Amino acid sequence: QVQLQASGPGLVKPSETLSLTCAVSGYSISNGYYWGWIRQPPGKGLEYIGGFYHTGITYYNPSLKSRVTVSVDTSKNQFSLKLNSVTAADTAVYYCARGLGHYYYDTSDYRMGYFDPWGQGTRVTVSS
Amino acid sequence: IVTTQSPATLSVSPGERATLSCRASQSVSSNLAWYQQKPGQAPRLVIFGASTRATGIPARFSGSGSGTEFTLTISSLQSEDFAVYFCQQYNNWPPTFGQGTKLEIK
């Protein structure tokens, strides 16, 4: 049974870089599927941030693309999120999840569709 | 694509039926998922493809709709069903989520 666990610093200063890691167990990332990051600001809905296919292709939310980098370490079976130039608006619970592939006609390629399962989130506060 | 859920809060008694709605700002075909989130927990997939139950989801959960109007119905509410439910479209990039409906005990 695949399990994911996000971890990282709970407090980040404004203008600095938020760095999180998602450890995956029960399944080898390099074997398949999509993997991604989703966040939930306090009292708000969910927002897709970015992710990748097991081949290494990355897929970012256009609204965050300029500040986001998602990378993978297959030797440790984990992947990471870096979000730079953070502000208070980036305060959220950050989740990592496995994505099921779906063909998007607007981008003419396969990307993550829905997400299952999700890891336990990690809360990040941006504050000085 | 903007997905709008209604109502924001739904109060229903155990054993009764709950009907949650999700509306997309443009057609998403049947590319819609529903998630259940309990306090302090990660979201859990309930429905994908608008009407297919995820593994382990009880038959009292059903999804319907296509295009822009979708419904999640829980036929006979159990205590463990009270939670926040989110819809998510994955027809257009990027995938987007609704603001959620909180299903509370009446």
mmCIF file of N, CA, C and O in Angstrom, chain B residues 1-95:
data_model
loop_
_atom_site.group_PDB
_atom_site.id
_atom_site.type_symbol
_atom_site.label_atom_id
_atom_site.label_comp_id
_atom_site.label_asym_id
_atom_site.label_seq_id
_atom_site.Cartn_x
_atom_site.Cartn_y
_atom_site.Cartn_z
ATOM 1 N N ILE B 1 -10.556 26.953 -15.001
ATOM 2 C CA ILE B 1 -11.954 26.645 -14.757
ATOM 3 C C ILE B 1 -12.245 26.824 -13.261
ATOM 4 O O ILE B 1 -11.513 26.333 -12.406
ATOM 5 N N VAL B 2 -13.327 27.541 -12.999
ATOM 6 C CA VAL B 2 -13.735 27.746 -11.604
ATOM 7 C C VAL B 2 -14.814 26.728 -11.250
ATOM 8 O O VAL B 2 -15.781 26.554 -11.986
ATOM 9 N N THR B 3 -14.593 26.036 -10.131
ATOM 10 C CA THR B 3 -15.597 25.098 -9.645
ATOM 11 C C THR B 3 -16.211 25.675 -8.370
ATOM 12 O O THR B 3 -15.501 26.062 -7.456
ATOM 13 N N THR B 4 -17.534 25.735 -8.342
ATOM 14 C CA THR B 4 -18.260 26.340 -7.229
ATOM 15 C C THR B 4 -19.125 25.290 -6.546
ATOM 16 O O THR B 4 -19.925 24.623 -7.211
ATOM 17 N N GLN B 5 -18.945 25.155 -5.253
ATOM 18 C CA GLN B 5 -19.704 24.160 -4.508
ATOM 19 C C GLN B 5 -20.806 24.822 -3.690
ATOM 20 O O GLN B 5 -20.657 25.924 -3.188
ATOM 21 N N SER B 6 -21.911 24.107 -3.557
ATOM 22 C CA SER B 6 -23.017 24.592 -2.730
ATOM 23 C C SER B 6 -23.730 23.421 -2.061
ATOM 24 O O SER B 6 -23.753 22.310 -2.607
ATOM 25 N N PRO B 7 -24.285 23.675 -0.857
ATOM 26 C CA PRO B 7 -24.057 24.885 -0.081
ATOM 27 C C PRO B 7 -22.681 24.862 0.578
ATOM 28 O O PRO B 7 -21.990 23.848 0.512
ATOM 29 N N ALA B 8 -22.305 25.936 1.234
ATOM 30 C CA ALA B 8 -21.043 25.965 1.950
ATOM 31 C C ALA B 8 -21.096 25.026 3.156
ATOM 32 O O ALA B 8 -20.109 24.373 3.488
ATOM 33 N N THR B 9 -22.245 24.986 3.814
ATOM 34 C CA THR B 9 -22.471 24.101 4.949
ATOM 35 C C THR B 9 -23.815 23.424 4.783
ATOM 36 O O THR B 9 -24.793 24.068 4.395
ATOM 37 N N LEU B 10 -23.845 22.132 5.058
ATOM 38 C CA LEU B 10 -25.071 21.352 4.951
ATOM 39 C C LEU B 10 -25.270 20.599 6.261
ATOM 40 O O LEU B 10 -24.387 19.844 6.676
ATOM 41 N N SER B 11 -26.412 20.834 6.891
ATOM 42 C CA SER B 11 -26.719 20.170 8.158
ATOM 43 C C SER B 11 -27.753 19.076 7.910
ATOM 44 O O SER B 11 -28.858 19.354 7.458
ATOM 45 N N VAL B 12 -27.369 17.830 8.212
ATOM 46 C CA VAL B 12 -28.229 16.680 7.947
ATOM 47 C C VAL B 12 -28.166 15.731 9.140
ATOM 48 O O VAL B 12 -27.111 15.597 9.778
ATOM 49 N N SER B 13 -29.274 15.088 9.417
ATOM 50 C CA SER B 13 -29.306 14.126 10.525
ATOM 51 C C SER B 13 -28.765 12.775 10.074
ATOM 52 O O SER B 13 -28.936 12.394 8.908
ATOM 53 N N PRO B 14 -28.120 12.049 10.978
ATOM 54 C CA PRO B 14 -27.670 10.688 10.653
ATOM 55 C C PRO B 14 -28.830 9.838 10.136
ATOM 56 O O PRO B 14 -29.961 9.936 10.632
ATOM 57 N N GLY B 15 -28.540 9.052 9.120
ATOM 58 C CA GLY B 15 -29.559 8.209 8.521
ATOM 59 C C GLY B 15 -30.288 8.867 7.361
ATOM 60 O O GLY B 15 -30.936 8.177 6.562
ATOM 61 N N GLU B 16 -30.180 10.166 7.249
ATOM 62 C CA GLU B 16 -30.832 10.874 6.155
ATOM 63 C C GLU B 16 -29.905 10.959 4.939
ATOM 64 O O GLU B 16 -28.735 10.615 4.997
ATOM 65 N N ARG B 17 -30.475 11.488 3.850
ATOM 66 C CA ARG B 17 -29.724 11.640 2.604
ATOM 67 C C ARG B 17 -29.101 13.025 2.533
ATOM 68 O O ARG B 17 -29.724 14.017 2.915
ATOM 69 N N ALA B 18 -27.869 13.074 2.025
ATOM 70 C CA ALA B 18 -27.197 14.343 1.802
ATOM 71 C C ALA B 18 -26.899 14.497 0.318
ATOM 72 O O ALA B 18 -26.443 13.561 -0.329
ATOM 73 N N THR B 19 -27.158 15.700 -0.196
ATOM 74 C CA THR B 19 -26.899 15.991 -1.607
ATOM 75 C C THR B 19 -26.024 17.238 -1.702
ATOM 76 O O THR B 19 -26.419 18.315 -1.267
ATOM 77 N N LEU B 20 -24.838 17.066 -2.254
ATOM 78 C CA LEU B 20 -23.868 18.147 -2.386
ATOM 79 C C LEU B 20 -23.719 18.468 -3.863
ATOM 80 O O LEU B 20 -23.692 17.563 -4.706
ATOM 81 N N SER B 21 -23.554 19.756 -4.176
ATOM 82 C CA SER B 21 -23.477 20.183 -5.564
ATOM 83 C C SER B 21 -22.141 20.824 -5.901
ATOM 84 O O SER B 21 -21.507 21.457 -5.058
ATOM 85 N N CYS B 22 -21.763 20.650 -7.144
ATOM 86 C CA CYS B 22 -20.541 21.242 -7.679
ATOM 87 C C CYS B 22 -20.851 21.715 -9.091
ATOM 88 O O CYS B 22 -21.376 20.952 -9.906
ATOM 89 N N ARG B 23 -20.535 22.960 -9.367
ATOM 90 C CA ARG B 23 -20.789 23.536 -10.681
ATOM 91 C C ARG B 23 -19.492 24.040 -11.267
ATOM 92 O O ARG B 23 -18.728 24.740 -10.599
ATOM 93 N N ALA B 24 -19.223 23.713 -12.512
ATOM 94 C CA ALA B 24 -18.028 24.176 -13.217
ATOM 95 C C ALA B 24 -18.375 25.350 -14.118
ATOM 96 O O ALA B 24 -19.480 25.412 -14.667
ATOM 97 N N SER B 25 -17.436 26.259 -14.271
ATOM 98 C CA SER B 25 -17.673 27.471 -15.063
ATOM 99 C C SER B 25 -17.751 27.185 -16.561
ATOM 100 O O SER B 25 -18.233 28.017 -17.328
ATOM 101 N N GLN B 26 -17.289 26.029 -16.970
ATOM 102 C CA GLN B 26 -17.462 25.559 -18.341
ATOM 103 C C GLN B 26 -17.446 24.043 -18.306
ATOM 104 O O GLN B 26 -17.073 23.442 -17.287
ATOM 105 N N SER B 27 -17.837 23.435 -19.396
ATOM 106 C CA SER B 27 -17.957 21.990 -19.392
ATOM 107 C C SER B 27 -16.633 21.296 -19.062
ATOM 108 O O SER B 27 -15.583 21.642 -19.590
ATOM 109 N N VAL B 28 -16.713 20.311 -18.168
ATOM 110 C CA VAL B 28 -15.553 19.487 -17.840
ATOM 111 C C VAL B 28 -15.839 18.027 -18.200
ATOM 112 O O VAL B 28 -15.160 17.115 -17.713
ATOM 113 N N SER B 29 -16.859 17.820 -19.042
ATOM 114 C CA SER B 29 -17.251 16.469 -19.429
ATOM 115 C C SER B 29 -17.556 15.662 -18.154
ATOM 116 O O SER B 29 -18.306 16.128 -17.303
ATOM 117 N N SER B 30 -16.949 14.499 -18.007
ATOM 118 C CA SER B 30 -17.116 13.717 -16.776
ATOM 119 C C SER B 30 -15.844 13.690 -15.955
ATOM 120 O O SER B 30 -15.646 12.817 -15.108
ATOM 121 N N ASN B 31 -14.962 14.644 -16.213
ATOM 122 C CA ASN B 31 -13.655 14.673 -15.569
ATOM 123 C C ASN B 31 -13.710 15.424 -14.245
ATOM 124 O O ASN B 31 -13.163 16.519 -14.083
ATOM 125 N N LEU B 32 -14.411 14.815 -13.306
ATOM 126 C CA LEU B 32 -14.611 15.432 -12.005
ATOM 127 C C LEU B 32 -14.449 14.402 -10.895
ATOM 128 O O LEU B 32 -14.905 13.268 -11.012
ATOM 129 N N ALA B 33 -13.757 14.825 -9.846
ATOM 130 C CA ALA B 33 -13.531 13.958 -8.692
ATOM 131 C C ALA B 33 -14.078 14.617 -7.433
ATOM 132 O O ALA B 33 -14.207 15.843 -7.370
ATOM 133 N N TRP B 34 -14.403 13.779 -6.464
ATOM 134 C CA TRP B 34 -14.835 14.253 -5.148
ATOM 135 C C TRP B 34 -13.890 13.684 -4.091
ATOM 136 O O TRP B 34 -13.481 12.522 -4.169
ATOM 137 N N TYR B 35 -13.582 14.504 -3.097
ATOM 138 C CA TYR B 35 -12.732 14.089 -1.992
ATOM 139 C C TYR B 35 -13.427 14.384 -0.666
ATOM 140 O O TYR B 35 -14.174 15.351 -0.550
ATOM 141 N N GLN B 36 -13.131 13.547 0.310
ATOM 142 C CA GLN B 36 -13.609 13.734 1.678
ATOM 143 C C GLN B 36 -12.423 14.122 2.543
ATOM 144 O O GLN B 36 -11.370 13.491 2.459
ATOM 145 N N GLN B 37 -12.591 15.152 3.361
ATOM 146 C CA GLN B 37 -11.514 15.546 4.267
ATOM 147 C C GLN B 37 -12.054 15.711 5.682
ATOM 148 O O GLN B 37 -12.947 16.530 5.921
ATOM 149 N N LYS B 38 -11.505 14.945 6.588
ATOM 150 C CA LYS B 38 -11.857 15.071 8.004
ATOM 151 C C LYS B 38 -10.830 15.946 8.697
ATOM 152 O O LYS B 38 -9.701 16.077 8.209
ATOM 153 N N PRO B 39 -11.191 16.568 9.824
ATOM 154 C CA PRO B 39 -10.278 17.497 10.507
ATOM 155 C C PRO B 39 -8.918 16.871 10.772
ATOM 156 O O PRO B 39 -8.820 15.753 11.296
ATOM 157 N N GLY B 40 -7.882 17.582 10.379
ATOM 158 C CA GLY B 40 -6.519 17.143 10.631
ATOM 159 C C GLY B 40 -6.031 16.021 9.739
ATOM 160 O O GLY B 40 -4.934 15.496 9.954
ATOM 161 N N GLN B 41 -6.845 15.645 8.758
ATOM 162 C CA GLN B 41 -6.463 14.552 7.869
ATOM 163 C C GLN B 41 -6.301 15.034 6.432
ATOM 164 O O GLN B 41 -6.797 16.102 6.055
ATOM 165 N N ALA B 42 -5.610 14.244 5.637
ATOM 166 C CA ALA B 42 -5.482 14.534 4.218
ATOM 167 C C ALA B 42 -6.789 14.200 3.500
ATOM 168 O O ALA B 42 -7.563 13.353 3.961
ATOM 169 N N PRO B 43 -7.044 14.847 2.385
ATOM 170 C CA PRO B 43 -8.206 14.466 1.584
ATOM 171 C C PRO B 43 -8.121 13.007 1.141
ATOM 172 O O PRO B 43 -7.036 12.474 0.915
ATOM 173 N N ARG B 44 -9.293 12.401 0.996
ATOM 174 C CA ARG B 44 -9.407 11.011 0.559
ATOM 175 C C ARG B 44 -10.291 10.973 -0.669
ATOM 176 O O ARG B 44 -11.386 11.537 -0.665
ATOM 177 N N LEU B 45 -9.833 10.328 -1.720
ATOM 178 C CA LEU B 45 -10.617 10.229 -2.953
ATOM 179 C C LEU B 45 -11.886 9.418 -2.703
ATOM 180 O O LEU B 45 -11.821 8.311 -2.163
ATOM 181 N N VAL B 46 -13.026 9.966 -3.132
ATOM 182 C CA VAL B 46 -14.315 9.288 -2.986
ATOM 183 C C VAL B 46 -14.847 8.852 -4.349
ATOM 184 O O VAL B 46 -15.244 7.707 -4.535
ATOM 185 N N ILE B 47 -14.846 9.782 -5.292
ATOM 186 C CA ILE B 47 -15.419 9.553 -6.619
ATOM 187 C C ILE B 47 -14.463 10.104 -7.666
ATOM 188 O O ILE B 47 -13.870 11.160 -7.462
ATOM 189 N N PHE B 48 -14.299 9.419 -8.794
ATOM 190 C CA PHE B 48 -13.605 9.952 -9.947
ATOM 191 C C PHE B 48 -14.438 9.654 -11.181
ATOM 192 O O PHE B 48 -15.361 8.830 -11.132
ATOM 193 N N GLY B 49 -14.139 10.349 -12.263
ATOM 194 C CA GLY B 49 -14.938 10.158 -13.468
ATOM 195 C C GLY B 49 -16.398 10.501 -13.248
ATOM 196 O O GLY B 49 -17.274 9.931 -13.903
ATOM 197 N N ALA B 50 -16.654 11.406 -12.320
ATOM 198 C CA ALA B 50 -17.983 11.907 -11.964
ATOM 199 C C ALA B 50 -18.855 10.900 -11.228
ATOM 200 O O ALA B 50 -19.706 11.287 -10.409
ATOM 201 N N SER B 51 -18.660 9.600 -11.477
ATOM 202 C CA SER B 51 -19.598 8.631 -10.902
ATOM 203 C C SER B 51 -18.970 7.312 -10.454
ATOM 204 O O SER B 51 -19.696 6.427 -9.973
ATOM 205 N N THR B 52 -17.678 7.156 -10.577
ATOM 206 C CA THR B 52 -17.014 5.900 -10.192
ATOM 207 C C THR B 52 -16.490 5.991 -8.766
ATOM 208 O O THR B 52 -15.690 6.883 -8.457
ATOM 209 N N ARG B 53 -16.942 5.083 -7.924
ATOM 210 C CA ARG B 53 -16.452 5.089 -6.536
ATOM 211 C C ARG B 53 -15.011 4.603 -6.477
ATOM 212 O O ARG B 53 -14.627 3.642 -7.148
ATOM 213 N N ALA B 54 -14.221 5.271 -5.652
ATOM 214 C CA ALA B 54 -12.829 4.844 -5.434
ATOM 215 C C ALA B 54 -12.824 3.565 -4.596
ATOM 216 O O ALA B 54 -13.820 3.211 -3.956
ATOM 217 N N THR B 55 -11.698 2.909 -4.606
ATOM 218 C CA THR B 55 -11.543 1.662 -3.852
ATOM 219 C C THR B 55 -11.860 1.861 -2.377
ATOM 220 O O THR B 55 -11.369 2.801 -1.751
ATOM 221 N N GLY B 56 -12.712 1.004 -1.843
ATOM 222 C CA GLY B 56 -13.024 1.047 -0.418
ATOM 223 C C GLY B 56 -14.130 2.014 -0.033
ATOM 224 O O GLY B 56 -14.494 2.091 1.142
ATOM 225 N N ILE B 57 -14.665 2.739 -0.982
ATOM 226 C CA ILE B 57 -15.737 3.695 -0.682
ATOM 227 C C ILE B 57 -17.080 2.957 -0.655
ATOM 228 O O ILE B 57 -17.411 2.253 -1.616
ATOM 229 N N PRO B 58 -17.859 3.132 0.408
ATOM 230 C CA PRO B 58 -19.135 2.406 0.522
ATOM 231 C C PRO B 58 -20.129 2.782 -0.569
ATOM 232 O O PRO B 58 -20.095 3.892 -1.111
ATOM 233 N N ALA B 59 -21.033 1.868 -0.831
ATOM 234 C CA ALA B 59 -22.012 2.059 -1.900
ATOM 235 C C ALA B 59 -23.014 3.167 -1.607
ATOM 236 O O ALA B 59 -23.728 3.608 -2.516
ATOM 237 N N ARG B 60 -23.080 3.644 -0.368
ATOM 238 C CA ARG B 60 -24.007 4.749 -0.065
ATOM 239 C C ARG B 60 -23.546 6.069 -0.694
ATOM 240 O O ARG B 60 -24.305 7.029 -0.755
ATOM 241 N N PHE B 61 -22.296 6.103 -1.156
ATOM 242 C CA PHE B 61 -21.785 7.267 -1.866
ATOM 243 C C PHE B 61 -22.025 7.088 -3.359
ATOM 244 O O PHE B 61 -21.671 6.058 -3.932
ATOM 245 N N SER B 62 -22.609 8.101 -3.991
ATOM 246 C CA SER B 62 -22.794 8.044 -5.434
ATOM 247 C C SER B 62 -22.577 9.423 -6.034
ATOM 248 O O SER B 62 -22.901 10.441 -5.420
ATOM 249 N N GLY B 63 -22.019 9.437 -7.230
ATOM 250 C CA GLY B 63 -21.791 10.676 -7.937
ATOM 251 C C GLY B 63 -22.545 10.672 -9.247
ATOM 252 O O GLY B 63 -22.727 9.625 -9.861
ATOM 253 N N SER B 64 -22.979 11.843 -9.660
ATOM 254 C CA SER B 64 -23.696 11.946 -10.929
ATOM 255 C C SER B 64 -23.398 13.292 -11.564
ATOM 256 O O SER B 64 -22.856 14.198 -10.926
ATOM 257 N N GLY B 65 -23.808 13.409 -12.827
ATOM 258 C CA GLY B 65 -23.651 14.653 -13.545
ATOM 259 C C GLY B 65 -22.610 14.576 -14.645
ATOM 260 O O GLY B 65 -21.810 13.644 -14.712
ATOM 261 N N SER B 66 -22.638 15.574 -15.509
ATOM 262 C CA SER B 66 -21.646 15.733 -16.559
ATOM 263 C C SER B 66 -21.773 17.144 -17.092
ATOM 264 O O SER B 66 -22.793 17.816 -16.867
ATOM 265 N N GLY B 67 -20.742 17.593 -17.789
ATOM 266 C CA GLY B 67 -20.784 18.954 -18.301
ATOM 267 C C GLY B 67 -20.412 19.962 -17.225
ATOM 268 O O GLY B 67 -19.241 20.068 -16.859
ATOM 269 N N THR B 68 -21.387 20.663 -16.706
ATOM 270 C CA THR B 68 -21.107 21.689 -15.701
ATOM 271 C C THR B 68 -21.773 21.445 -14.346
ATOM 272 O O THR B 68 -21.465 22.142 -13.381
ATOM 273 N N GLU B 69 -22.667 20.490 -14.262
ATOM 274 C CA GLU B 69 -23.415 20.275 -13.031
ATOM 275 C C GLU B 69 -23.185 18.870 -12.482
ATOM 276 O O GLU B 69 -23.406 17.884 -13.186
ATOM 277 N N PHE B 70 -22.757 18.799 -11.234
ATOM 278 C CA PHE B 70 -22.424 17.520 -10.626
ATOM 279 C C PHE B 70 -23.014 17.428 -9.224
ATOM 280 O O PHE B 70 -23.178 18.440 -8.543
ATOM 281 N N THR B 71 -23.277 16.203 -8.817
ATOM 282 C CA THR B 71 -23.852 15.968 -7.498
ATOM 283 C C THR B 71 -23.170 14.783 -6.827
ATOM 284 O O THR B 71 -22.894 13.775 -7.479
ATOM 285 N N LEU B 72 -22.889 14.945 -5.548
ATOM 286 C CA LEU B 72 -22.448 13.837 -4.706
ATOM 287 C C LEU B 72 -23.583 13.561 -3.727
ATOM 288 O O LEU B 72 -24.020 14.459 -3.005
ATOM 289 N N THR B 73 -24.048 12.337 -3.723
ATOM 290 C CA THR B 73 -25.147 11.941 -2.838
ATOM 291 C C THR B 73 -24.658 10.872 -1.871
ATOM 292 O O THR B 73 -23.980 9.918 -2.272
ATOM 293 N N ILE B 74 -24.987 11.071 -0.614
ATOM 294 C CA ILE B 74 -24.717 10.060 0.412
ATOM 295 C C ILE B 74 -26.084 9.621 0.899
ATOM 296 O O ILE B 74 -26.841 10.416 1.476
ATOM 297 N N SER B 75 -26.421 8.359 0.651
ATOM 298 C CA SER B 75 -27.817 7.940 0.773
ATOM 299 C C SER B 75 -28.305 7.847 2.213
ATOM 300 O O SER B 75 -29.447 8.190 2.488
ATOM 301 N N SER B 76 -27.502 7.384 3.112
ATOM 302 C CA SER B 76 -27.907 7.243 4.508
ATOM 303 C C SER B 76 -26.698 7.572 5.373
ATOM 304 O O SER B 76 -25.818 6.734 5.558
ATOM 305 N N LEU B 77 -26.671 8.779 5.863
ATOM 306 C CA LEU B 77 -25.470 9.283 6.526
ATOM 307 C C LEU B 77 -25.090 8.499 7.768
ATOM 308 O O LEU B 77 -25.913 8.264 8.664
ATOM 309 N N GLN B 78 -23.824 8.130 7.808
ATOM 310 C CA GLN B 78 -23.237 7.510 8.988
ATOM 311 C C GLN B 78 -22.374 8.551 9.697
ATOM 312 O O GLN B 78 -21.963 9.545 9.099
ATOM 313 N N SER B 79 -22.084 8.306 10.947
ATOM 314 C CA SER B 79 -21.339 9.286 11.740
ATOM 315 C C SER B 79 -19.989 9.612 11.105
ATOM 316 O O SER B 79 -19.519 10.751 11.174
ATOM 317 N N GLU B 80 -19.381 8.615 10.470
ATOM 318 C CA GLU B 80 -18.053 8.835 9.885
ATOM 319 C C GLU B 80 -18.098 9.631 8.575
ATOM 320 O O GLU B 80 -17.058 9.967 8.015
ATOM 321 N N ASP B 81 -19.287 9.938 8.084
ATOM 322 C CA ASP B 81 -19.405 10.660 6.818
ATOM 323 C C ASP B 81 -19.372 12.179 7.003
ATOM 324 O O ASP B 81 -19.246 12.917 6.032
ATOM 325 N N PHE B 82 -19.500 12.631 8.243
ATOM 326 C CA PHE B 82 -19.521 14.072 8.466
ATOM 327 C C PHE B 82 -18.098 14.601 8.324
ATOM 328 O O PHE B 82 -17.183 14.221 9.049
ATOM 329 N N ALA B 83 -17.922 15.480 7.348
ATOM 330 C CA ALA B 83 -16.595 15.926 6.923
ATOM 331 C C ALA B 83 -16.779 17.064 5.927
ATOM 332 O O ALA B 83 -17.898 17.501 5.656
ATOM 333 N N VAL B 84 -15.665 17.538 5.392
ATOM 334 C CA VAL B 84 -15.710 18.512 4.297
ATOM 335 C C VAL B 84 -15.479 17.753 2.996
ATOM 336 O O VAL B 84 -14.617 16.865 2.928
ATOM 337 N N TYR B 85 -16.255 18.097 1.982
ATOM 338 C CA TYR B 85 -16.147 17.450 0.679
ATOM 339 C C TYR B 85 -15.745 18.483 -0.366
ATOM 340 O O TYR B 85 -16.332 19.568 -0.458
ATOM 341 N N PHE B 86 -14.729 18.129 -1.143
ATOM 342 C CA PHE B 86 -14.240 18.989 -2.219
ATOM 343 C C PHE B 86 -14.483 18.317 -3.562
ATOM 344 O O PHE B 86 -14.319 17.113 -3.703
ATOM 345 N N CYS B 87 -14.834 19.119 -4.560
ATOM 346 C CA CYS B 87 -14.834 18.599 -5.926
ATOM 347 C C CYS B 87 -13.600 19.136 -6.633
ATOM 348 O O CYS B 87 -13.016 20.150 -6.225
ATOM 349 N N GLN B 88 -13.185 18.445 -7.668
ATOM 350 C CA GLN B 88 -11.997 18.830 -8.433
ATOM 351 C C GLN B 88 -12.218 18.495 -9.898
ATOM 352 O O GLN B 88 -12.586 17.365 -10.219
ATOM 353 N N GLN B 89 -11.988 19.447 -10.785
ATOM 354 C CA GLN B 89 -12.080 19.166 -12.216
ATOM 355 C C GLN B 89 -10.683 18.864 -12.749
ATOM 356 O O GLN B 89 -9.684 19.448 -12.319
ATOM 357 N N TYR B 90 -10.632 17.930 -13.687
ATOM 358 C CA TYR B 90 -9.347 17.643 -14.334
ATOM 359 C C TYR B 90 -9.560 17.529 -15.842
ATOM 360 O O TYR B 90 -8.977 16.680 -16.516
ATOM 361 N N ASN B 91 -10.408 18.411 -16.340
ATOM 362 C CA ASN B 91 -10.621 18.448 -17.789
ATOM 363 C C ASN B 91 -9.704 19.464 -18.467
ATOM 364 O O ASN B 91 -9.291 19.269 -19.616
ATOM 365 N N ASN B 92 -9.424 20.558 -17.778
ATOM 366 C CA ASN B 92 -8.550 21.606 -18.287
ATOM 367 C C ASN B 92 -7.393 21.822 -17.312
ATOM 368 O O ASN B 92 -7.564 21.744 -16.102
ATOM 369 N N TRP B 93 -6.233 22.156 -17.862
ATOM 370 C CA TRP B 93 -5.052 22.382 -17.034
ATOM 371 C C TRP B 93 -5.015 23.823 -16.538
ATOM 372 O O TRP B 93 -5.262 24.752 -17.314
ATOM 373 N N PRO B 94 -4.716 24.058 -15.266
ATOM 374 C CA PRO B 94 -4.385 23.062 -14.235
ATOM 375 C C PRO B 94 -5.635 22.508 -13.564
ATOM 376 O O PRO B 94 -6.718 23.127 -13.628
ATOM 377 N N PRO B 95 -5.508 21.373 -12.911
ATOM 378 C CA PRO B 95 -6.653 20.869 -12.158
ATOM 379 C C PRO B 95 -7.030 21.874 -11.071
ATOM 380 O O PRO B 95 -6.134 22.502 -10.469
#
